[in-house]
PDB file of C-alpha atoms in Angstrom:
ATOM      1  CA  MET A   1       4.967   1.552  11.795  1.00  0.00           C
ATOM      2  CA  ARG A   2       7.354  -0.965  10.284  1.00  0.00           C
ATOM      3  CA  SER A   3       5.205  -3.928  11.330  1.00  0.00           C
ATOM      4  CA  ILE A   4       2.111  -2.291   9.826  1.00  0.00           C
ATOM      5  CA  ALA A   5       3.906  -1.738   6.521  1.00  0.00           C
ATOM      6  CA  SER A   6       5.209  -5.294   6.606  1.00  0.00           C
ATOM      7  CA  ARG A   7       1.752  -6.690   7.337  1.00  0.00           C
ATOM      8  CA  THR A   8       0.182  -4.555   4.608  1.00  0.00           C
ATOM      9  CA  GLY A   9       2.823  -5.737   2.170  1.00  0.00           C
ATOM     10  CA  ARG A  10       2.124  -9.375   3.020  1.00  0.00           C
ATOM     11  CA  ILE A  11      -1.620  -8.829   2.618  1.00  0.00           C
ATOM     12  CA  LEU A  12      -1.133  -7.119  -0.742  1.00  0.00           C
ATOM     13  CA  LEU A  13       1.189  -9.853  -1.900  1.00  0.00           C
ATOM     14  CA  ALA A  14      -1.151 -12.634  -0.822  1.00  0.00           C
ATOM     15  CA  ALA A  15      -4.216 -11.084  -2.420  1.00  0.00           C
ATOM     16  CA  GLY A  16      -2.421 -10.259  -5.608  1.00  0.00           C
ATOM     17  CA  LEU A  17      -0.647 -13.582  -5.918  1.00  0.00           C
ATOM     18  CA  VAL A  18      -3.871 -15.452  -5.423  1.00  0.00           C
ATOM     19  CA  SER A  19      -5.412 -13.378  -8.216  1.00  0.00           C
ATOM     20  CA  LEU A  20      -2.532 -13.992 -10.574  1.00  0.00           C
ATOM     21  CA  LEU A  21      -2.241 -17.669  -9.726  1.00  0.00           C
ATOM     22  CA  ALA A  22      -5.974 -18.122 -10.137  1.00  0.00           C
ATOM     23  CA  ALA A  23      -5.696 -16.515 -13.561  1.00  0.00           C
ATOM     24  CA  CYS A  24      -2.913 -18.889 -14.488  1.00  0.00           C
ATOM     25  CA  ASN A  25      -4.794 -21.930 -13.248  1.00  0.00           C
ATOM     26  CA  ALA A  26      -7.335 -21.265 -15.975  1.00  0.00           C
ATOM     27  CA  ASN A  27      -4.786 -22.730 -18.405  1.00  0.00           C
ATOM     28  CA  LYS A  28      -5.007 -26.025 -16.580  1.00  0.00           C
ATOM     29  CA  GLY A  29      -8.753 -25.954 -16.215  1.00  0.00           C
ATOM     30  CA  ALA A  30      -8.329 -25.997 -12.448  1.00  0.00           C
ATOM     31  CA  PRO A  31     -11.457 -25.112 -10.517  1.00  0.00           C
ATOM     32  CA  THR A  32     -11.371 -22.276  -8.035  1.00  0.00           C
ATOM     33  CA  ALA A  33     -11.918 -24.850  -5.295  1.00  0.00           C
ATOM     34  CA  SER A  34      -8.138 -25.365  -5.418  1.00  0.00           C
ATOM     35  CA  LEU A  35      -7.917 -22.095  -3.508  1.00  0.00           C
ATOM     36  CA  GLU A  36      -9.751 -23.462  -0.473  1.00  0.00           C
ATOM     37  CA  GLY A  37      -8.380 -22.157   2.784  1.00  0.00           C
ATOM     38  CA  TYR A  38      -7.504 -18.753   1.344  1.00  0.00           C
ATOM     39  CA  THR A  39      -9.070 -15.880   3.260  1.00  0.00           C
ATOM     40  CA  PRO A  40      -9.461 -12.713   1.196  1.00  0.00           C
ATOM     41  CA  ASP A  41      -8.430  -9.375   2.605  1.00  0.00           C
ATOM     42  CA  PRO A  42     -11.610  -7.649   3.873  1.00  0.00           C
ATOM     43  CA  ALA A  43     -10.196  -4.327   2.628  1.00  0.00           C
ATOM     44  CA  LEU A  44     -10.870  -5.486  -0.943  1.00  0.00           C
ATOM     45  CA  LYS A  45     -14.567  -4.734  -0.436  1.00  0.00           C
ATOM     46  CA  THR A  46     -13.936  -1.000  -0.128  1.00  0.00           C
ATOM     47  CA  ALA A  47     -10.592  -0.619  -1.911  1.00  0.00           C
ATOM     48  CA  SER A  48     -10.328   2.161  -4.455  1.00  0.00           C
ATOM     49  CA  ALA A  49      -9.729   1.379  -8.109  1.00  0.00           C
ATOM     50  CA  SER A  50      -6.141   2.600  -7.802  1.00  0.00           C
ATOM     51  CA  ASN A  51      -5.595   0.344  -4.777  1.00  0.00           C
ATOM     52  CA  LEU A  52      -6.923  -2.664  -6.678  1.00  0.00           C
ATOM     53  CA  THR A  53      -4.679  -1.814  -9.623  1.00  0.00           C
ATOM     54  CA  GLY A  54      -1.710  -1.536  -7.268  1.00  0.00           C
ATOM     55  CA  ARG A  55      -2.481  -4.915  -5.720  1.00  0.00           C
ATOM     56  CA  VAL A  56      -2.674  -6.652  -9.078  1.00  0.00           C
ATOM     57  CA  ARG A  57       0.443  -4.837 -10.358  1.00  0.00           C
ATOM     58  CA  TYR A  58       2.416  -5.819  -7.262  1.00  0.00           C
ATOM     59  CA  ALA A  59       1.391  -9.472  -7.524  1.00  0.00           C
ATOM     60  CA  CYS A  60       2.309  -9.485 -11.189  1.00  0.00           C
ATOM     61  CA  THR A  61       5.703  -7.943 -10.460  1.00  0.00           C
ATOM     62  CA  VAL A  62       6.571 -10.464  -7.763  1.00  0.00           C
ATOM     63  CA  THR A  63       5.295 -13.458  -9.733  1.00  0.00           C
ATOM     64  CA  GLN A  64       6.868 -12.438 -13.028  1.00  0.00           C
ATOM     65  CA  SER A  65      10.169 -11.568 -11.352  1.00  0.00           C
ATOM     66  CA  ARG A  66      10.384 -15.102  -9.999  1.00  0.00           C
ATOM     67  CA  LEU A  67       9.162 -16.641 -13.241  1.00  0.00           C
ATOM     68  CA  GLN A  68      11.580 -14.726 -15.468  1.00  0.00           C
ATOM     69  CA  SER A  69      14.461 -14.398 -12.962  1.00  0.00           C
ATOM     70  CA  VAL A  70      14.662 -10.658 -13.541  1.00  0.00           C
ATOM     71  CA  PRO A  71      14.598  -7.714 -11.113  1.00  0.00           C
ATOM     72  CA  GLU A  72      11.143  -6.553 -10.059  1.00  0.00           C
ATOM     73  CA  ALA A  73      11.960  -3.014 -11.197  1.00  0.00           C
ATOM     74  CA  SER A  74      12.259  -4.211 -14.790  1.00  0.00           C
ATOM     75  CA  LEU A  75       8.610  -5.294 -14.740  1.00  0.00           C
ATOM     76  CA  ALA A  76       7.042  -1.982 -13.729  1.00  0.00           C
ATOM     77  CA  ARG A  77       5.771  -1.136 -17.212  1.00  0.00           C
ATOM     78  CA  PRO A  78       4.509  -4.564 -18.349  1.00  0.00           C
ATOM     79  CA  CYS A  79       2.895  -5.342 -14.989  1.00  0.00           C
ATOM     80  CA  GLY A  80       1.306  -1.889 -14.942  1.00  0.00           C
ATOM     81  CA  CYS A  81      -0.055  -2.697 -18.397  1.00  0.00           C
ATOM     82  CA  TYR A  82      -1.350  -6.050 -17.142  1.00  0.00           C
ATOM     83  CA  ALA A  83      -3.044  -4.607 -14.065  1.00  0.00           C
ATOM     84  CA  LYS A  84      -4.717  -1.747 -15.937  1.00  0.00           C
ATOM     85  CA  GLN A  85      -5.900  -3.922 -18.829  1.00  0.00           C
ATOM     86  CA  THR A  86      -7.185  -6.684 -16.593  1.00  0.00           C
ATOM     87  CA  LEU A  87      -9.147  -4.465 -14.234  1.00  0.00           C
ATOM     88  CA  ALA A  88     -10.458  -2.263 -17.058  1.00  0.00           C
ATOM     89  CA  SER A  89     -11.812  -5.346 -18.819  1.00  0.00           C
ATOM     90  CA  LEU A  90     -13.779  -6.672 -15.838  1.00  0.00           C
ATOM     91  CA  ASN A  91     -17.529  -6.197 -15.833  1.00  0.00           C
ATOM     92  CA  PRO A  92     -19.238  -5.175 -12.580  1.00  0.00           C
ATOM     93  CA  ALA A  93     -20.051  -8.778 -11.615  1.00  0.00           C
ATOM     94  CA  GLU A  94     -16.444  -9.916 -12.171  1.00  0.00           C
ATOM     95  CA  LEU A  95     -15.117  -6.982 -10.188  1.00  0.00           C
ATOM     96  CA  GLU A  96     -17.536  -7.703  -7.338  1.00  0.00           C
ATOM     97  CA  SER A  97     -16.488 -11.350  -7.374  1.00  0.00           C
ATOM     98  CA  TYR A  98     -12.825 -10.288  -7.120  1.00  0.00           C
ATOM     99  CA  ARG A  99     -13.634  -7.948  -4.236  1.00  0.00           C
ATOM    100  CA  THR A 100     -15.502 -10.738  -2.427  1.00  0.00           C
ATOM    101  CA  THR A 101     -13.184 -13.682  -3.048  1.00  0.00           C
ATOM    102  CA  GLY A 102      -9.791 -12.056  -3.596  1.00  0.00           C
ATOM    103  CA  TYR A 103      -9.247 -13.883  -6.874  1.00  0.00           C
ATOM    104  CA  PHE A 104     -10.554 -13.719 -10.421  1.00  0.00           C
ATOM    105  CA  ASN A 105     -13.534 -15.877 -11.331  1.00  0.00           C
ATOM    106  CA  ASP A 106     -13.530 -17.974 -14.506  1.00  0.00           C
ATOM    107  CA  SER A 107     -14.550 -15.208 -16.912  1.00  0.00           C
ATOM    108  CA  ALA A 108     -12.180 -12.702 -15.299  1.00  0.00           C
ATOM    109  CA  ARG A 109      -9.312 -15.227 -15.483  1.00  0.00           C
ATOM    110  CA  ALA A 110      -9.756 -15.448 -19.227  1.00  0.00           C
ATOM    111  CA  LYS A 111      -9.449 -11.664 -19.412  1.00  0.00           C
ATOM    112  CA  ALA A 112      -6.369 -11.706 -17.154  1.00  0.00           C
ATOM    113  CA  LEU A 113      -4.698 -14.272 -19.394  1.00  0.00           C
ATOM    114  CA  SER A 114      -5.479 -12.144 -22.427  1.00  0.00           C
ATOM    115  CA  ALA A 115      -3.905  -9.152 -20.656  1.00  0.00           C
ATOM    116  CA  LEU A 116      -0.751 -11.182 -19.926  1.00  0.00           C
ATOM    117  CA  ASP A 117      -0.474 -11.926 -23.642  1.00  0.00           C
ATOM    118  CA  SER A 118      -1.251  -8.362 -24.681  1.00  0.00           C
ATOM    119  CA  CYS A 119       1.361  -6.947 -22.307  1.00  0.00           C
ATOM    120  CA  SER A 120       4.016  -9.430 -23.493  1.00  0.00           C
ATOM    121  CA  LEU A 121       4.242 -11.276 -20.188  1.00  0.00           C
ATOM    122  CA  PRO A 122       4.695 -15.036 -20.100  1.00  0.00           C
ATOM    123  CA  ARG A 123       1.952 -17.161 -18.641  1.00  0.00           C
ATOM    124  CA  PRO A 124       3.115 -19.125 -15.603  1.00  0.00           C
ATOM    125  CA  ALA A 125       3.104 -22.874 -16.252  1.00  0.00           C
TER     126      ALA A 125
END
């Protein structure tokens, strides 16, 4: 059971971090091709809305904790805000793209960056 939880945690972290990092790369104008070699979690295709929100929230928490040098627990509210706002703002095509690729496409990245600002979270450099 422990190895399953550990594997699931790594999968969630990878998928979420790729989403958050892809959102942040929009600042630099980096194309999504910079994510070559990443294999999305196949479970994204059928994940529930709450699972997707949890994935994005978790990635935000880990990334922001490292960025701000604060405990992950202190980011529960702002990262929850970020995850909910980002996913709620995605249109069906953007959501399908996320489910397929495991990261936000260009238009979804712009929405994710807006959610970072709205939820008072710094944008990674």
